[in-house]
mmCIF file of C-alpha atoms in Angstrom:
data_model
loop_
_atom_site.group_PDB
_atom_site.id
_atom_site.type_symbol
_atom_site.label_atom_id
_atom_site.label_comp_id
_atom_site.label_asym_id
_atom_site.label_seq_id
_atom_site.Cartn_x
_atom_site.Cartn_y
_atom_site.Cartn_z
ATOM 1 C CA MET A 9 -6.994 3.174 11.166
ATOM 2 C CA ALA A 10 -7.702 1.906 7.649
ATOM 3 C CA PHE A 11 -6.284 3.919 4.750
ATOM 4 C CA LEU A 12 -9.547 3.652 2.772
ATOM 5 C CA GLU A 13 -12.956 3.415 4.409
ATOM 6 C CA VAL A 14 -16.093 3.048 2.315
ATOM 7 C CA LYS A 15 -19.237 3.257 4.412
ATOM 8 C CA ASN A 16 -22.751 2.376 3.295
ATOM 9 C CA LEU A 17 -22.292 3.601 -0.292
ATOM 10 C CA HIS A 18 -25.456 3.895 -2.376
ATOM 11 C CA LYS A 19 -26.008 4.693 -6.045
ATOM 12 C CA ASN A 20 -29.336 4.804 -7.862
ATOM 13 C CA TYR A 21 -30.257 5.394 -11.481
ATOM 14 C CA GLY A 22 -33.837 6.539 -11.291
ATOM 15 C CA GLU A 23 -35.697 3.840 -9.414
ATOM 16 C CA THR A 24 -32.977 1.261 -10.032
ATOM 17 C CA GLN A 25 -30.703 0.639 -7.057
ATOM 18 C CA VAL A 26 -27.223 -0.251 -8.341
ATOM 19 C CA LEU A 27 -25.210 -0.004 -5.105
ATOM 20 C CA LYS A 28 -27.109 -1.023 -1.991
ATOM 21 C CA GLY A 29 -25.019 -0.018 0.983
ATOM 22 C CA VAL A 30 -21.488 -1.108 0.065
ATOM 23 C CA SER A 31 -18.978 -0.975 2.943
ATOM 24 C CA PHE A 32 -15.348 -2.115 3.124
ATOM 25 C CA GLU A 33 -11.909 -1.061 4.342
ATOM 26 C CA MET A 34 -8.359 -1.279 2.997
ATOM 27 C CA ASN A 35 -4.948 -0.670 4.466
ATOM 28 C CA LYS A 36 -2.306 1.299 2.612
ATOM 29 C CA GLY A 37 -0.329 -0.876 0.207
ATOM 30 C CA GLU A 38 -3.002 -3.556 -0.087
ATOM 31 C CA ALA A 39 -4.377 -4.976 -3.318
ATOM 32 C CA LEU A 40 -8.129 -5.601 -3.382
ATOM 33 C CA SER A 41 -9.803 -7.619 -6.141
ATOM 34 C CA ILE A 42 -13.531 -7.290 -6.792
ATOM 35 C CA ILE A 43 -15.161 -10.224 -8.558
ATOM 36 C CA GLY A 44 -18.687 -11.121 -9.583
ATOM 37 C CA SER A 45 -20.915 -11.424 -12.628
ATOM 38 C CA SER A 46 -21.521 -8.486 -14.963
ATOM 39 C CA GLY A 47 -24.270 -6.076 -13.992
ATOM 40 C CA ASN A 48 -23.831 -6.384 -10.228
ATOM 41 C CA GLY A 49 -22.354 -2.957 -9.463
ATOM 42 C CA LYS A 50 -18.593 -3.515 -9.667
ATOM 43 C CA THR A 51 -17.856 -0.865 -12.305
ATOM 44 C CA THR A 52 -20.351 1.537 -10.742
ATOM 45 C CA LEU A 53 -18.480 1.186 -7.448
ATOM 46 C CA LEU A 54 -15.189 2.159 -9.129
ATOM 47 C CA ARG A 55 -16.836 5.078 -10.928
ATOM 48 C CA CYS A 56 -18.258 6.317 -7.622
ATOM 49 C CA LEU A 57 -14.851 6.061 -5.943
ATOM 50 C CA ASN A 58 -13.381 8.135 -8.786
ATOM 51 C CA PHE A 59 -16.365 10.549 -8.764
ATOM 52 C CA LEU A 60 -17.213 9.876 -12.397
ATOM 53 C CA GLU A 61 -20.551 9.125 -10.771
ATOM 54 C CA VAL A 62 -21.665 10.914 -7.630
ATOM 55 C CA PRO A 63 -22.923 8.497 -4.957
ATOM 56 C CA ASP A 64 -26.410 9.056 -3.578
ATOM 57 C CA GLY A 65 -25.350 8.298 -0.038
ATOM 58 C CA GLY A 66 -22.591 7.020 2.177
ATOM 59 C CA GLU A 67 -19.050 8.079 3.038
ATOM 60 C CA ILE A 68 -15.613 7.704 1.481
ATOM 61 C CA ILE A 69 -12.655 8.390 3.774
ATOM 62 C CA VAL A 70 -9.019 8.315 2.614
ATOM 63 C CA ASP A 71 -6.187 8.531 5.149
ATOM 64 C CA GLY A 72 -8.526 10.026 7.734
ATOM 65 C CA LYS A 73 -9.921 12.695 5.376
ATOM 66 C CA THR A 74 -13.542 12.555 4.234
ATOM 67 C CA VAL A 75 -13.523 12.909 0.436
ATOM 68 C CA PHE A 76 -17.246 12.199 0.110
ATOM 69 C CA PRO A 77 -19.571 13.893 0.835
ATOM 70 C CA PHE A 78 -17.693 16.925 -0.523
ATOM 71 C CA SER A 79 -18.400 20.551 -1.250
ATOM 72 C CA ALA A 80 -18.155 21.910 -4.804
ATOM 73 C CA LYS A 81 -14.784 23.447 -3.930
ATOM 74 C CA GLU A 82 -13.427 20.126 -2.658
ATOM 75 C CA ASN A 83 -14.613 18.127 -5.680
ATOM 76 C CA ALA A 84 -11.477 18.526 -7.803
ATOM 77 C CA ASP A 85 -9.146 17.592 -4.943
ATOM 78 C CA SER A 86 -11.249 14.513 -4.185
ATOM 79 C CA ARG A 87 -10.867 13.320 -7.777
ATOM 80 C CA LEU A 88 -7.076 13.344 -7.486
ATOM 81 C CA THR A 89 -7.218 10.868 -4.603
ATOM 82 C CA PHE A 90 -8.109 8.054 -6.999
ATOM 83 C CA GLY A 91 -6.838 7.096 -10.449
ATOM 84 C CA LEU A 92 -8.833 4.896 -12.836
ATOM 85 C CA VAL A 93 -7.576 2.744 -15.699
ATOM 86 C CA PHE A 94 -10.541 2.138 -17.983
ATOM 87 C CA GLN A 95 -11.595 -1.104 -19.603
ATOM 88 C CA ASN A 96 -11.323 0.323 -23.129
ATOM 89 C CA PHE A 97 -8.190 2.479 -22.687
ATOM 90 C CA ASN A 98 -9.904 5.848 -23.482
ATOM 91 C CA LEU A 99 -6.773 7.335 -25.041
ATOM 92 C CA PHE A 100 -6.978 10.461 -27.191
ATOM 93 C CA PRO A 101 -6.439 9.205 -30.771
ATOM 94 C CA GLN A 102 -5.042 12.543 -32.003
ATOM 95 C CA TYR A 103 -2.194 12.527 -29.474
ATOM 96 C CA SER A 104 0.977 10.464 -29.198
ATOM 97 C CA ALA A 105 1.514 8.099 -26.273
ATOM 98 C CA LEU A 106 3.720 10.737 -24.650
ATOM 99 C CA ARG A 107 1.126 13.499 -25.016
ATOM 100 C CA ASN A 108 -1.616 11.252 -23.681
ATOM 101 C CA VAL A 109 0.413 10.959 -20.472
ATOM 102 C CA THR A 110 1.473 14.624 -20.165
ATOM 103 C CA LEU A 111 -1.899 16.198 -20.988
ATOM 104 C CA ALA A 112 -3.585 15.874 -17.592
ATOM 105 C CA MET A 113 -0.455 17.096 -15.774
ATOM 106 C CA ASP A 114 -0.213 20.159 -18.031
ATOM 107 C CA LEU A 115 -3.893 20.993 -17.579
ATOM 108 C CA ARG A 116 -3.545 20.648 -13.802
ATOM 109 C CA ASP A 117 -0.608 23.077 -13.767
ATOM 110 C CA GLU A 118 -2.444 25.607 -15.935
ATOM 111 C CA LYS A 119 -5.453 25.452 -13.641
ATOM 112 C CA GLU A 120 -3.336 25.955 -10.518
ATOM 113 C CA LEU A 121 -1.517 28.968 -11.979
ATOM 114 C CA LYS A 122 -4.822 30.475 -13.064
ATOM 115 C CA ALA A 123 -6.213 30.022 -9.553
ATOM 116 C CA GLN A 124 -3.130 31.752 -8.143
ATOM 117 C CA LYS A 125 -3.629 34.639 -10.610
ATOM 118 C CA VAL A 126 -0.017 34.516 -11.751
ATOM 119 C CA LYS A 127 0.887 37.322 -14.167
ATOM 120 C CA ARG A 128 1.045 36.474 -17.857
ATOM 121 C CA LEU A 129 4.833 36.550 -18.410
ATOM 122 C CA GLU A 130 5.571 34.678 -15.197
ATOM 123 C CA LYS A 131 2.847 32.182 -16.039
ATOM 124 C CA LYS A 132 4.428 31.572 -19.447
ATOM 125 C CA ARG A 133 7.827 30.998 -17.845
ATOM 126 C CA LEU A 134 6.481 28.638 -15.204
ATOM 127 C CA LEU A 135 4.445 26.626 -17.700
ATOM 128 C CA LYS A 136 7.574 26.046 -19.756
ATOM 129 C CA VAL A 137 9.372 24.724 -16.669
ATOM 130 C CA PHE A 138 6.419 22.587 -15.584
ATOM 131 C CA ARG A 139 5.909 21.114 -19.059
ATOM 132 C CA ALA A 140 9.539 20.085 -19.315
ATOM 133 C CA LYS A 141 9.250 18.384 -15.936
ATOM 134 C CA ASN A 142 5.954 16.711 -16.909
ATOM 135 C CA GLU A 143 7.453 15.423 -20.136
ATOM 136 C CA GLN A 144 10.334 13.836 -18.261
ATOM 137 C CA THR A 145 7.874 12.273 -15.791
ATOM 138 C CA ALA A 146 5.855 10.866 -18.697
ATOM 139 C CA LYS A 147 8.961 9.455 -20.365
ATOM 140 C CA ASP A 148 10.011 7.770 -17.125
ATOM 141 C CA LEU A 149 6.547 6.251 -16.680
ATOM 142 C CA LEU A 150 6.336 4.983 -20.265
ATOM 143 C CA LYS A 151 9.759 3.424 -19.840
ATOM 144 C CA ARG A 152 8.570 1.848 -16.604
ATOM 145 C CA VAL A 153 5.638 0.137 -18.367
ATOM 146 C CA GLY A 154 7.900 -1.095 -21.155
ATOM 147 C CA LEU A 155 7.095 1.488 -23.829
ATOM 148 C CA ALA A 156 10.303 3.518 -24.069
ATOM 149 C CA ASP A 157 10.380 2.893 -27.828
ATOM 150 C CA LYS A 158 6.708 3.781 -28.411
ATOM 151 C CA MET A 159 6.515 7.295 -26.916
ATOM 152 C CA ASN A 160 5.899 9.026 -30.234
ATOM 153 C CA ASN A 161 3.455 6.457 -31.567
ATOM 154 C CA TYR A 162 -0.254 7.214 -31.807
ATOM 155 C CA PRO A 163 -2.868 4.867 -30.313
ATOM 156 C CA CYS A 164 -3.746 3.462 -33.748
ATOM 157 C CA GLU A 165 -0.121 2.353 -34.068
ATOM 158 C CA LEU A 166 -0.160 0.443 -30.775
ATOM 159 C CA SER A 167 -1.524 -2.963 -29.844
ATOM 160 C CA GLY A 168 -4.321 -3.205 -27.306
ATOM 161 C CA GLY A 169 -1.862 -4.251 -24.610
ATOM 162 C CA GLN A 170 0.396 -1.316 -25.403
ATOM 163 C CA GLN A 171 -2.542 1.106 -25.307
ATOM 164 C CA GLN A 172 -3.570 -0.206 -21.915
ATOM 165 C CA ARG A 173 -0.034 0.290 -20.631
ATOM 166 C CA VAL A 174 -0.129 3.898 -21.852
ATOM 167 C CA ALA A 175 -3.394 4.264 -19.913
ATOM 168 C CA ILE A 176 -1.690 2.906 -16.789
ATOM 169 C CA ALA A 177 1.172 5.388 -17.205
ATOM 170 C CA ARG A 178 -1.361 8.204 -17.612
ATOM 171 C CA ALA A 179 -3.116 7.243 -14.377
ATOM 172 C CA LEU A 180 0.193 7.028 -12.496
ATOM 173 C CA ALA A 181 1.230 10.480 -13.752
ATOM 174 C CA MET A 182 -1.305 12.146 -11.453
ATOM 175 C CA SER A 183 0.158 10.375 -8.389
ATOM 176 C CA PRO A 184 -3.140 8.986 -7.061
ATOM 177 C CA ASP A 185 -3.316 7.605 -3.536
ATOM 178 C CA ILE A 186 -5.352 4.652 -4.801
ATOM 179 C CA LEU A 187 -5.166 3.199 -8.308
ATOM 180 C CA CYS A 188 -8.265 1.484 -9.693
ATOM 181 C CA PHE A 189 -8.511 -0.904 -12.639
ATOM 182 C CA ASP A 190 -11.807 -1.736 -14.336
ATOM 183 C CA GLU A 191 -11.480 -5.103 -16.092
ATOM 184 C CA PRO A 192 -8.103 -4.017 -17.534
ATOM 185 C CA THR A 193 -7.695 -7.088 -19.749
ATOM 186 C CA SER A 194 -11.255 -7.713 -20.959
ATOM 187 C CA ALA A 195 -10.749 -5.767 -24.216
ATOM 188 C CA LEU A 196 -7.500 -7.584 -25.006
ATOM 189 C CA ASP A 197 -6.707 -10.693 -26.992
ATOM 190 C CA PRO A 198 -5.522 -13.511 -24.702
ATOM 191 C CA GLU A 199 -1.917 -13.233 -25.887
ATOM 192 C CA LEU A 200 -1.802 -9.546 -24.848
ATOM 193 C CA THR A 201 -3.298 -10.059 -21.392
ATOM 194 C CA GLY A 202 -0.054 -11.195 -19.785
ATOM 195 C CA GLU A 203 1.886 -8.001 -20.529
ATOM 196 C CA VAL A 204 -0.741 -5.850 -18.793
ATOM 197 C CA LEU A 205 -1.071 -8.175 -15.798
ATOM 198 C CA LYS A 206 2.716 -8.121 -15.438
ATOM 199 C CA VAL A 207 2.676 -4.313 -15.124
ATOM 200 C CA ILE A 208 -0.129 -4.435 -12.545
ATOM 201 C CA LYS A 209 1.700 -7.084 -10.527
ATOM 202 C CA GLY A 210 4.767 -4.849 -10.555
ATOM 203 C CA LEU A 211 2.709 -2.015 -9.060
ATOM 204 C CA VAL A 212 1.371 -4.356 -6.380
ATOM 205 C CA ASP A 213 4.896 -5.503 -5.576
ATOM 206 C CA GLU A 214 5.905 -1.841 -5.147
ATOM 207 C CA GLY A 215 3.332 -1.535 -2.375
ATOM 208 C CA ARG A 216 0.812 0.645 -4.176
ATOM 209 C CA THR A 217 -2.785 0.644 -2.956
ATOM 210 C CA ILE A 218 -4.792 -0.970 -5.741
ATOM 211 C CA ILE A 219 -8.413 -1.909 -6.391
ATOM 212 C CA ILE A 220 -9.018 -4.120 -9.407
ATOM 213 C CA VAL A 221 -12.286 -5.331 -10.882
ATOM 214 C CA THR A 222 -11.265 -8.437 -12.771
ATOM 215 C CA HIS A 223 -12.453 -11.654 -14.358
ATOM 216 C CA GLU A 224 -8.926 -13.101 -14.147
ATOM 217 C CA MET A 225 -9.505 -15.309 -11.110
ATOM 218 C CA GLU A 226 -6.045 -16.835 -10.933
ATOM 219 C CA PHE A 227 -4.484 -13.384 -11.118
ATOM 220 C CA ALA A 228 -6.802 -12.087 -8.383
ATOM 221 C CA LYS A 229 -5.897 -15.069 -6.233
ATOM 222 C CA ASN A 230 -2.157 -14.469 -6.631
ATOM 223 C CA ILE A 231 -1.890 -10.689 -6.184
ATOM 224 C CA SER A 232 -4.646 -9.781 -3.728
ATOM 225 C CA ASN A 233 -4.592 -9.214 -0.004
ATOM 226 C CA LYS A 234 -8.394 -9.174 0.011
ATOM 227 C CA VAL A 235 -11.123 -10.292 -2.376
ATOM 228 C CA ILE A 236 -14.692 -9.006 -2.519
ATOM 229 C CA PHE A 237 -17.500 -10.912 -4.217
ATOM 230 C CA MET A 238 -20.373 -8.662 -5.300
ATOM 231 C CA ALA A 239 -23.871 -9.666 -6.351
ATOM 232 C CA ASP A 240 -27.001 -7.588 -6.822
ATOM 233 C CA GLY A 241 -25.291 -4.348 -5.789
ATOM 234 C CA LYS A 242 -24.052 -5.694 -2.459
ATOM 235 C CA ILE A 243 -20.937 -7.295 -1.023
ATOM 236 C CA GLU A 244 -21.946 -10.900 -0.435
ATOM 237 C CA GLU A 245 -18.578 -12.070 0.848
ATOM 238 C CA MET A 246 -15.167 -10.605 1.636
ATOM 239 C CA GLY A 247 -11.997 -12.320 2.773
ATOM 240 C CA THR A 248 -8.503 -13.425 1.875
ATOM 241 C CA PRO A 249 -7.945 -15.085 -1.512
ATOM 242 C CA GLU A 250 -7.653 -18.425 0.257
ATOM 243 C CA GLU A 251 -10.997 -17.927 2.019
ATOM 244 C CA ILE A 252 -12.870 -16.769 -1.079
ATOM 245 C CA PHE A 253 -11.424 -19.134 -3.688
ATOM 246 C CA ASN A 254 -10.743 -22.230 -1.595
ATOM 247 C CA ALA A 255 -13.470 -22.162 1.063
ATOM 248 C CA PRO A 256 -16.260 -19.690 0.198
ATOM 249 C CA LYS A 257 -19.016 -19.599 2.790
ATOM 250 C CA ASN A 258 -21.666 -17.687 0.870
ATOM 251 C CA GLU A 259 -23.901 -19.746 -1.420
ATOM 252 C CA LYS A 260 -23.829 -17.091 -4.180
ATOM 253 C CA THR A 261 -20.038 -17.047 -4.107
ATOM 254 C CA GLN A 262 -19.962 -20.836 -4.334
ATOM 255 C CA LEU A 263 -22.324 -20.861 -7.325
ATOM 256 C CA PHE A 264 -20.367 -18.128 -9.117
ATOM 257 C CA LEU A 265 -17.028 -19.922 -8.727
ATOM 258 C CA GLN A 266 -18.546 -23.274 -9.661
ATOM 259 C CA LYS A 267 -19.959 -21.767 -12.843
ATOM 260 C CA LEU A 268 -16.569 -20.348 -13.753
ATOM 261 C CA LYS A 269 -14.976 -23.738 -13.143
ATOM 262 C CA GLU A 270 -17.510 -25.453 -15.413
ATOM 263 C CA GLU A 271 -17.018 -22.857 -18.154
ATOM 264 C CA LYS A 272 -13.259 -23.343 -17.975
ATOM 265 C CA ILE A 273 -13.681 -27.103 -18.401
ATOM 266 C CA GLU A 274 -16.052 -26.614 -21.356
ATOM 267 C CA ASN A 275 -13.653 -24.224 -23.068
ATOM 268 C CA ALA A 276 -10.789 -26.658 -22.616
ATOM 269 C CA GLU A 277 -12.731 -29.461 -24.307
#
């Protein structure tokens, strides 16, 4: 059985259909790249998987458990199944890199203790223990993404690549089953792209289950188990990197890749 099953997912904004019955499967530990032109539903798909947008129809099943459709009570748990690294970092400017990573963990612990109706003094004691543990987790993660010396820096003191690595550490802190990246290098200068891609490749090599929307075709070709090409809110073609990049069968896929090839030649000239 597939680890992730997405079945006939739909999303509309008013009368505009953005996702038109998207279906695919992934095994645990696979890396899936989603490619295609802007405005064809790729980011909306990620936002629906992370429940930043609620789909209008379809099913999402993770490890045999249906996480969509969900009841109001199940909503919060469903969100923790996926982690999303945003295109534009979305760090809190008033907090250090370390606090940006610990914040969600601390809020989760507070919410759980409140739900358990723990008494005030015991709650205070437990929060102190949890926060110390969360801080150590955050330090370990920042070290893992190469930012051991930047933990106390604020976002304005970090490069774009460093901010994106903080965002990756923040997503990892919540231990998601599936980690999603939405064009993680598009807001970066070319010289900073490599450091972020290196971190993502490391996560793939660890066997994490990853979905990445990317315009870095060579990177997608090298790290993916599967590649999806989307156009007009639908999956037009899905296959191995070799099938999609070397021998695409769908005419829209062929035209998209040919256009990218021509643009690359023009930019080189």
